[in-house]
mmCIF file with all atom_site columns, C-alpha atoms in Angstrom:
data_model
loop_
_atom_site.group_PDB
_atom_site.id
_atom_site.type_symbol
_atom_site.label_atom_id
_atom_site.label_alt_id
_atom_site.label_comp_id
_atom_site.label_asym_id
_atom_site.label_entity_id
_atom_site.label_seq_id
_atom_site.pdbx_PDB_ins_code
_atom_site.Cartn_x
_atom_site.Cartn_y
_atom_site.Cartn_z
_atom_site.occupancy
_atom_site.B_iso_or_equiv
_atom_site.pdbx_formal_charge
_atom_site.auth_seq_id
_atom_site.auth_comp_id
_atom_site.auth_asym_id
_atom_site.auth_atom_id
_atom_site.pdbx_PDB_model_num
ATOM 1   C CA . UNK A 1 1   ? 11.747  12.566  -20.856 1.00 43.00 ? 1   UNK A CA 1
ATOM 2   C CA . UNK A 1 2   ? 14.758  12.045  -18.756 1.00 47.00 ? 2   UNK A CA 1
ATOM 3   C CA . UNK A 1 3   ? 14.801  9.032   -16.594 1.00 51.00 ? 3   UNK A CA 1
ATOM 4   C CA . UNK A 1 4   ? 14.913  9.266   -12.702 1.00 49.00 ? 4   UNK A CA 1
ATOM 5   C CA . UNK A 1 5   ? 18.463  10.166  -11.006 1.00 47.00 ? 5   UNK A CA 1
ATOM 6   C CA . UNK A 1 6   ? 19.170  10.263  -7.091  1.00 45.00 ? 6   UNK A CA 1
ATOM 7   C CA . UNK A 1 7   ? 18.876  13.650  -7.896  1.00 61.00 ? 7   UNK A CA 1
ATOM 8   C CA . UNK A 1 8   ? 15.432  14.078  -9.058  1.00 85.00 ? 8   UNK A CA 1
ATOM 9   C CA . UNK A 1 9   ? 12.740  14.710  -6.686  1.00 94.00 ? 9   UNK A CA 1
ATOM 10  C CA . UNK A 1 10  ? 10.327  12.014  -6.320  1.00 97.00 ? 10  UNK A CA 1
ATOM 11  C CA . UNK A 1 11  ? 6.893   12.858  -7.482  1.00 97.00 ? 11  UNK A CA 1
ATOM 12  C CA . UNK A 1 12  ? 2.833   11.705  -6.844  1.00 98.00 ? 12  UNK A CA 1
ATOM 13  C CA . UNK A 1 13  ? 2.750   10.238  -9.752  1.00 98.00 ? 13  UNK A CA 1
ATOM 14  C CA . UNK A 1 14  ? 5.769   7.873   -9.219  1.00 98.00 ? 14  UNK A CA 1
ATOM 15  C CA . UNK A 1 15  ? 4.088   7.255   -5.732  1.00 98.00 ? 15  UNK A CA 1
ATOM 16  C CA . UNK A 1 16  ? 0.958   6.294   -7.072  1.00 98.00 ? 16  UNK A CA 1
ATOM 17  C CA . UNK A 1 17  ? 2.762   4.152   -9.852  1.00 98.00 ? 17  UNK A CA 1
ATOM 18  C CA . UNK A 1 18  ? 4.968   2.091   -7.052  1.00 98.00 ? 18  UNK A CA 1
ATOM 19  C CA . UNK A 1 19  ? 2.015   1.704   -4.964  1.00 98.00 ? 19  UNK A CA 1
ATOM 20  C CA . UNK A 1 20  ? -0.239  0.450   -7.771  1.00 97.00 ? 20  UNK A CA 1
ATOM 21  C CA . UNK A 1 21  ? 2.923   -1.765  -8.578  1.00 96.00 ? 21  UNK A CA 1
ATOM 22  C CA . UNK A 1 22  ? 2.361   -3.540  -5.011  1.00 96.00 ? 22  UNK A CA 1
ATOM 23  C CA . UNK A 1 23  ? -1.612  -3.452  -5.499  1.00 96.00 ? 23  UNK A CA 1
ATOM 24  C CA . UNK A 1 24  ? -0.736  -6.155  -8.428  1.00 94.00 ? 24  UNK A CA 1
ATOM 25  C CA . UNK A 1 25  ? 1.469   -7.695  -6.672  1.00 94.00 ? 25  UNK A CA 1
ATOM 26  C CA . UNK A 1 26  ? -1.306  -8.132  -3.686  1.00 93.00 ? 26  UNK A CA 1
ATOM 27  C CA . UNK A 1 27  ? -4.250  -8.622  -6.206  1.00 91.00 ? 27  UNK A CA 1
ATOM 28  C CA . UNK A 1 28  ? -2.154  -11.820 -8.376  1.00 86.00 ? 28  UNK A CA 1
ATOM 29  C CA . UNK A 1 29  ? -2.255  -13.698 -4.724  1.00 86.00 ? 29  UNK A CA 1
ATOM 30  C CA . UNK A 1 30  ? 1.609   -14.860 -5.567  1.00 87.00 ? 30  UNK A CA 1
ATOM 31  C CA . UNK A 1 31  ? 4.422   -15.381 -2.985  1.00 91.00 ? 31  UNK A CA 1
ATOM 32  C CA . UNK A 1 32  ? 5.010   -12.376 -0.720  1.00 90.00 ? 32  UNK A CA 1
ATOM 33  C CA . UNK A 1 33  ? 8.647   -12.242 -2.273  1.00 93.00 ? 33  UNK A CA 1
ATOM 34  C CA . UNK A 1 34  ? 7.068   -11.216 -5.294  1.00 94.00 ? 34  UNK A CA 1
ATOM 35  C CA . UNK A 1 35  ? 6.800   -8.009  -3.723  1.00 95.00 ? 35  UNK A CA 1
ATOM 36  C CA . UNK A 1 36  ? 10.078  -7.632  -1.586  1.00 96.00 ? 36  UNK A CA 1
ATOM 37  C CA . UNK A 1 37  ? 11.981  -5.004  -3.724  1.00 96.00 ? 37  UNK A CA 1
ATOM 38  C CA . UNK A 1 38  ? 9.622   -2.303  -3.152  1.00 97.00 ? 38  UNK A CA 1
ATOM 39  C CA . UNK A 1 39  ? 10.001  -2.643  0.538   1.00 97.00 ? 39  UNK A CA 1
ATOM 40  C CA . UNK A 1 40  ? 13.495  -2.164  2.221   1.00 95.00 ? 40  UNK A CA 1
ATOM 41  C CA . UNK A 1 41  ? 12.043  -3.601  6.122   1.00 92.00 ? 41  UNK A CA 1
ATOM 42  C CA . UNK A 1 42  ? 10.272  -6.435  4.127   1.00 93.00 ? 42  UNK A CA 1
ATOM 43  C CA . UNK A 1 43  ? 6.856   -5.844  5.502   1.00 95.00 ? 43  UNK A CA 1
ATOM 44  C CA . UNK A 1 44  ? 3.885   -2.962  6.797   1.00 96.00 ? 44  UNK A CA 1
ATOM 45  C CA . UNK A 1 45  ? 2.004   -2.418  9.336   1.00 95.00 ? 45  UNK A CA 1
ATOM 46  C CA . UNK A 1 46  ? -1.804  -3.568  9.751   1.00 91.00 ? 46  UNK A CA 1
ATOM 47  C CA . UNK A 1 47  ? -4.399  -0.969  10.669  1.00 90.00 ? 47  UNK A CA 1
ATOM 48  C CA . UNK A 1 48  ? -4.457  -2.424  14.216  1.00 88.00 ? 48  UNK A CA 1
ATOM 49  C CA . UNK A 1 49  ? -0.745  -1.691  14.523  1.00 91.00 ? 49  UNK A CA 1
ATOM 50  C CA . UNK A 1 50  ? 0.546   -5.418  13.558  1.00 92.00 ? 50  UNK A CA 1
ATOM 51  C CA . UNK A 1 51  ? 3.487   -5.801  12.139  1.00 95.00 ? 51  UNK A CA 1
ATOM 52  C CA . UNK A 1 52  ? 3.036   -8.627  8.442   1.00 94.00 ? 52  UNK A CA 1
ATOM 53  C CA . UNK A 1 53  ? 6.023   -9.575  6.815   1.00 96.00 ? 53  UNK A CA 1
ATOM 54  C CA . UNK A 1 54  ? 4.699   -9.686  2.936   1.00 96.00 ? 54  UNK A CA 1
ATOM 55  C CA . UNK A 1 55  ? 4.022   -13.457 2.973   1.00 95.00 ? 55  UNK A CA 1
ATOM 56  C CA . UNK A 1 56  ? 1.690   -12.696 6.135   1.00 94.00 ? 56  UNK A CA 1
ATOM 57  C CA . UNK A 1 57  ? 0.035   -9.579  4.393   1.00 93.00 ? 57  UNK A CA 1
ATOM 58  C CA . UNK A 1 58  ? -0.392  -11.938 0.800   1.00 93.00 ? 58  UNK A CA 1
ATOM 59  C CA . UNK A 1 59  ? -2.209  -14.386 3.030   1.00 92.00 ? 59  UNK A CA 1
ATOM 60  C CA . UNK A 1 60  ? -4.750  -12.404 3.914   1.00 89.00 ? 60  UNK A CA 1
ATOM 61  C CA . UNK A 1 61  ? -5.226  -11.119 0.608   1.00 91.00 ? 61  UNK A CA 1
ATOM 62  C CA . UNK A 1 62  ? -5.583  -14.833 -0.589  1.00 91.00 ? 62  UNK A CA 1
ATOM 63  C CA . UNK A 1 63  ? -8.915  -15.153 0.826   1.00 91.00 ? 63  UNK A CA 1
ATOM 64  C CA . UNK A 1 64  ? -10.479 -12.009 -1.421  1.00 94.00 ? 64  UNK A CA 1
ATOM 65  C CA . UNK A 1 65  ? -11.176 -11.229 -5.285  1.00 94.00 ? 65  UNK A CA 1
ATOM 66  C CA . UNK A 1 66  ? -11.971 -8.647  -7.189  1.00 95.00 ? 66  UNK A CA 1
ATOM 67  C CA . UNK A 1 67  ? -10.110 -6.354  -5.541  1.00 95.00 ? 67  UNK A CA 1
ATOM 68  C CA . UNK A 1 68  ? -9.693  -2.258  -6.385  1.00 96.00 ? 68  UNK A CA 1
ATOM 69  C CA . UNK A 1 69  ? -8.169  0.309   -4.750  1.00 96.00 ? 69  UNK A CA 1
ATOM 70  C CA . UNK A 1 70  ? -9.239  3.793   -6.075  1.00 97.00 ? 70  UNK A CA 1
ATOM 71  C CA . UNK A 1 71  ? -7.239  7.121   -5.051  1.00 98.00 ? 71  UNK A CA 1
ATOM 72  C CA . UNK A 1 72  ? -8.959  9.391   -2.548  1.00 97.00 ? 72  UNK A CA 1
ATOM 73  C CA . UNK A 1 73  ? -6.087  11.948  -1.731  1.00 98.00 ? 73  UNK A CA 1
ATOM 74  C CA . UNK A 1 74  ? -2.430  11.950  -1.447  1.00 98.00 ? 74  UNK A CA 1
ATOM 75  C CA . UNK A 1 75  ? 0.213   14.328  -0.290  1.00 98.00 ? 75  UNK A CA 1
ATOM 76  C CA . UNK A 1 76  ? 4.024   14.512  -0.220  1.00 97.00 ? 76  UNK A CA 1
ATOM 77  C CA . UNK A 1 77  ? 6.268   15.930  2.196   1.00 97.00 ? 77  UNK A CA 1
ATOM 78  C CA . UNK A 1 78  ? 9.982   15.949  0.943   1.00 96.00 ? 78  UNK A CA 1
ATOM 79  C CA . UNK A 1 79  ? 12.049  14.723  3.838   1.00 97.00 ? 79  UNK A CA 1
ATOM 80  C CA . UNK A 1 80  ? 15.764  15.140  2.108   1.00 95.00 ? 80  UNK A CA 1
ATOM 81  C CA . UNK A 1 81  ? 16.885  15.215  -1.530  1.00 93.00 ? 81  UNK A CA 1
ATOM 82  C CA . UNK A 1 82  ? 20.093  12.937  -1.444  1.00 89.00 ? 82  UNK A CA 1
ATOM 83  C CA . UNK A 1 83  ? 18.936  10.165  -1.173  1.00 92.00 ? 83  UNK A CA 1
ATOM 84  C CA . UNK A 1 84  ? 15.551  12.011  -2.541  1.00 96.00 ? 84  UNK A CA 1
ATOM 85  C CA . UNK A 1 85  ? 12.666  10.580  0.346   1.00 97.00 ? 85  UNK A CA 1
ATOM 86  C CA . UNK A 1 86  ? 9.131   11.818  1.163   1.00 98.00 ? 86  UNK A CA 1
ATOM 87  C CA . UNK A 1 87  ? 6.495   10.852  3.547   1.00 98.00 ? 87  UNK A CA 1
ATOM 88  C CA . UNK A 1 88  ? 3.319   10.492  2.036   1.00 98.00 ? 88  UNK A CA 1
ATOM 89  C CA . UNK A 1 89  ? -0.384  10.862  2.912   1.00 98.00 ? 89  UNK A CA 1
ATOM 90  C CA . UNK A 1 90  ? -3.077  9.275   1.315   1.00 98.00 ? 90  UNK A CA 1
ATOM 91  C CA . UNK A 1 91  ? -6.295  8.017   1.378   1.00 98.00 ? 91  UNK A CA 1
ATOM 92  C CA . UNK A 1 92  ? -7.666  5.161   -0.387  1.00 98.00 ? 92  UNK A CA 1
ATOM 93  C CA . UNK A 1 93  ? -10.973 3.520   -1.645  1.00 98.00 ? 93  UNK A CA 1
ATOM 94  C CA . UNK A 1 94  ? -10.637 -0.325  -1.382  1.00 96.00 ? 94  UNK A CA 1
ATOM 95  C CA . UNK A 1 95  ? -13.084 -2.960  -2.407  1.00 97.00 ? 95  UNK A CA 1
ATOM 96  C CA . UNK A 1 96  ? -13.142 -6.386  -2.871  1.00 96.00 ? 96  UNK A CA 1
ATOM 97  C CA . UNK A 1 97  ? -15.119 -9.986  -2.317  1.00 96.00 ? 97  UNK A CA 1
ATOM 98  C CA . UNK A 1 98  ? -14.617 -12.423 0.130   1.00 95.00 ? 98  UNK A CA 1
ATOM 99  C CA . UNK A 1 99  ? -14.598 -15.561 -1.662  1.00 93.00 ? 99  UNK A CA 1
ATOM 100 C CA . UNK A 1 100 ? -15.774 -17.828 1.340   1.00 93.00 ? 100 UNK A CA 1
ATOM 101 C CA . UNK A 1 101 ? -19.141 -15.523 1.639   1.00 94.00 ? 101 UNK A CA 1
ATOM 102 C CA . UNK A 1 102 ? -19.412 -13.509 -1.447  1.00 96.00 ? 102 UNK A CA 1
ATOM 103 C CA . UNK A 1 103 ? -19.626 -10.645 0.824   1.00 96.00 ? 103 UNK A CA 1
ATOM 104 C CA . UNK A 1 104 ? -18.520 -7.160  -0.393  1.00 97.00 ? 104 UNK A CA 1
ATOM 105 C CA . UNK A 1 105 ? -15.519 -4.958  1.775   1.00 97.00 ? 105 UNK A CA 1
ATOM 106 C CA . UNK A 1 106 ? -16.219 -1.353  0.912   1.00 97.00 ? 106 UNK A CA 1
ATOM 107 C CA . UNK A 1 107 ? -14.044 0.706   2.768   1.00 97.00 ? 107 UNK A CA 1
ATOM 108 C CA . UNK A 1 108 ? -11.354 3.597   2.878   1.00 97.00 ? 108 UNK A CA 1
ATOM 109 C CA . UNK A 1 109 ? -7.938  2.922   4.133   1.00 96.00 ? 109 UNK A CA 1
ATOM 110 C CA . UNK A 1 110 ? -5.854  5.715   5.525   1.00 97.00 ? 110 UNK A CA 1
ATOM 111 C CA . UNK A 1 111 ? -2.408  5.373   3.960   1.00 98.00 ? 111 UNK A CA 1
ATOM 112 C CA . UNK A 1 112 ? 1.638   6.744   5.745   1.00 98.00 ? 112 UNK A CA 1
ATOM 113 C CA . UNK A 1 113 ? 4.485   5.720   3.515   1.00 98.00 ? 113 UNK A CA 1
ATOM 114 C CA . UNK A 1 114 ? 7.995   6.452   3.559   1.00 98.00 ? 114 UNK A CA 1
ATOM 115 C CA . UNK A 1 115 ? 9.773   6.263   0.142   1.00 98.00 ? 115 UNK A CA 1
ATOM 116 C CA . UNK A 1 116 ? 13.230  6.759   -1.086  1.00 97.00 ? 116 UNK A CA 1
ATOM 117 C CA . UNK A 1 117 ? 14.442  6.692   -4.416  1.00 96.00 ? 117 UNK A CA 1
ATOM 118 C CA . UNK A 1 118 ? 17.099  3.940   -5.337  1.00 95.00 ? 118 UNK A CA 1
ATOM 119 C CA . UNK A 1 119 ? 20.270  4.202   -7.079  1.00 93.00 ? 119 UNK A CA 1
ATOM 120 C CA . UNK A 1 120 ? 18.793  2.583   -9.596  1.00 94.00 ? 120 UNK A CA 1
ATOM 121 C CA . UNK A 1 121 ? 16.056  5.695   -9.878  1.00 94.00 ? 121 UNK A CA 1
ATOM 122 C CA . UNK A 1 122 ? 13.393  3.316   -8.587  1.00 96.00 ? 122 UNK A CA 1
ATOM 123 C CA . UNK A 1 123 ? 11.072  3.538   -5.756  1.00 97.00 ? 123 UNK A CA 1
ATOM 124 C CA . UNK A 1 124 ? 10.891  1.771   -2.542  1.00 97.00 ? 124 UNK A CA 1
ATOM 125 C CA . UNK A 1 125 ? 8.880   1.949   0.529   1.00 98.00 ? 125 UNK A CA 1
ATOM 126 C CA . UNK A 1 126 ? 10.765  2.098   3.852   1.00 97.00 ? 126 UNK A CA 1
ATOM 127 C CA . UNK A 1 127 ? 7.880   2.230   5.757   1.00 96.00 ? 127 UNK A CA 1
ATOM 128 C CA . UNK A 1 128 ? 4.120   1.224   4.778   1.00 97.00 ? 128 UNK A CA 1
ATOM 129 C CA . UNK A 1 129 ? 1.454   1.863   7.949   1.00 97.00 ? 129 UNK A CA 1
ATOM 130 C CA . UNK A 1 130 ? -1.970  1.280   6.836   1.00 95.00 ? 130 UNK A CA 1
ATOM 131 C CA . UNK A 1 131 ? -3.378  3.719   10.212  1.00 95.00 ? 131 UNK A CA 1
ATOM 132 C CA . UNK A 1 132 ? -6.718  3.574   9.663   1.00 94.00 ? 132 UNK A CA 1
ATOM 133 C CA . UNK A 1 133 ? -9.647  1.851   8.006   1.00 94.00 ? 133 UNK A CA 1
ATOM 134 C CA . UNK A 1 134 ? -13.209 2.812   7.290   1.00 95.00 ? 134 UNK A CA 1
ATOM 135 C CA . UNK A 1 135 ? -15.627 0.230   6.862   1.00 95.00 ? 135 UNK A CA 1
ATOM 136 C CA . UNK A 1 136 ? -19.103 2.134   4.889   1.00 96.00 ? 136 UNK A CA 1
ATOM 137 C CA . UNK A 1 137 ? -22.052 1.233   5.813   1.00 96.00 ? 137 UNK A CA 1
ATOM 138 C CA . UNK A 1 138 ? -22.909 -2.458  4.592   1.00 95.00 ? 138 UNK A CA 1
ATOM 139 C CA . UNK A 1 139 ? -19.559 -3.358  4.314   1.00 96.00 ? 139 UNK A CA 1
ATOM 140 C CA . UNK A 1 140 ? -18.391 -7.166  5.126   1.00 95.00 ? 140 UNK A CA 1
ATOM 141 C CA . UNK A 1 141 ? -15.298 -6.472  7.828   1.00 91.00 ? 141 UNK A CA 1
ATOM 142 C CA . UNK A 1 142 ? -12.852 -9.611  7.219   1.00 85.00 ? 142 UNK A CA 1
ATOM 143 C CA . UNK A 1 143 ? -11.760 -11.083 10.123  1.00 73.00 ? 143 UNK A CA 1
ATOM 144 C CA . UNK A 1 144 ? -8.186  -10.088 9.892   1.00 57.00 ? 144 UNK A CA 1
ATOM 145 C CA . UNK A 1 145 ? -8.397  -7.084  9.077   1.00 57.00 ? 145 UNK A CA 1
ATOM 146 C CA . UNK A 1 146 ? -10.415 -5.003  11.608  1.00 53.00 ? 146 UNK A CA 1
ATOM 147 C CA . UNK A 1 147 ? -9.336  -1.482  13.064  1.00 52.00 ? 147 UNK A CA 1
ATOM 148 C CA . UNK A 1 148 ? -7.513  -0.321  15.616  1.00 48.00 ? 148 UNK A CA 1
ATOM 149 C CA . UNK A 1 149 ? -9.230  -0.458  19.364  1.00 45.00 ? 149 UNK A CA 1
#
């Protein structure tokens, strides 16, 4: 298998792999720096359009456990090849605890990313937008985390 060049078009399954990288990185509750080289604008923006650097965004995530995200969909648009970047479409299944309750979050998050492919041949995300999030029925909704108005 040849290893990723600028060249080489970025694919889902790289996607997936970055974004399950930062799912880790969210789910092991460490520093938000832990995740800065996946994200060139050091941050993403919140369902209800707020803008978390990744310390802000790991804070919130402090206050769960047990969390999974589970792929719904995704979808790639190629954007340029040198660098190689896509926009990307998804939709994700995410569930986890809150540990002050023991209430469940059951919901499905809908997912625009920007990536571009490093020099090195990795991925990073110049823009993350979390734009929507569906709550199913008997979900717990955690305070800072609701949906746009």
């Amino acid at each position: 298998m040849n290893s990723p060049t600028p060249s080489n078009p970025i694919t889902v399954d790289e996607v997936k792999a970055t974004a399950e990288r930062f799912w880790r990185i969210v789910q092991g509750g460490g520093p938000g720096r832990e995740a800065a080289p996946l994200f060139a604008a050091g941050g993403l923006i919140a369902p209800d359009g707020a803008w978390l650097d990744l310390e802000a965004h790991q804070a919130l995530h402090r206050d769960l456990r047990d969390e999974s995200h589970h792929w719904s969909s995704i979808e790639l648009e190629t954007l340029c090849d040198d660098p190689p970047r896509v926009f990307v479409v998804a939709s994700v299944g995410w569930r986890a605890t809150i540990r002050a309750t023991d209430e469940r979050i059951d919901a499905v998050v809908g997912q625009r990313w920007l990536l571009e492919r490093r020099p090195d041949g990795s991925l990073r995300f110049n823009g993350w937008w979390s734009n929507s999030i569906e709550y199913r029925p008997g979900s717990a909704v955690p305070g800072g985390l609701r949906p746009r108005r």
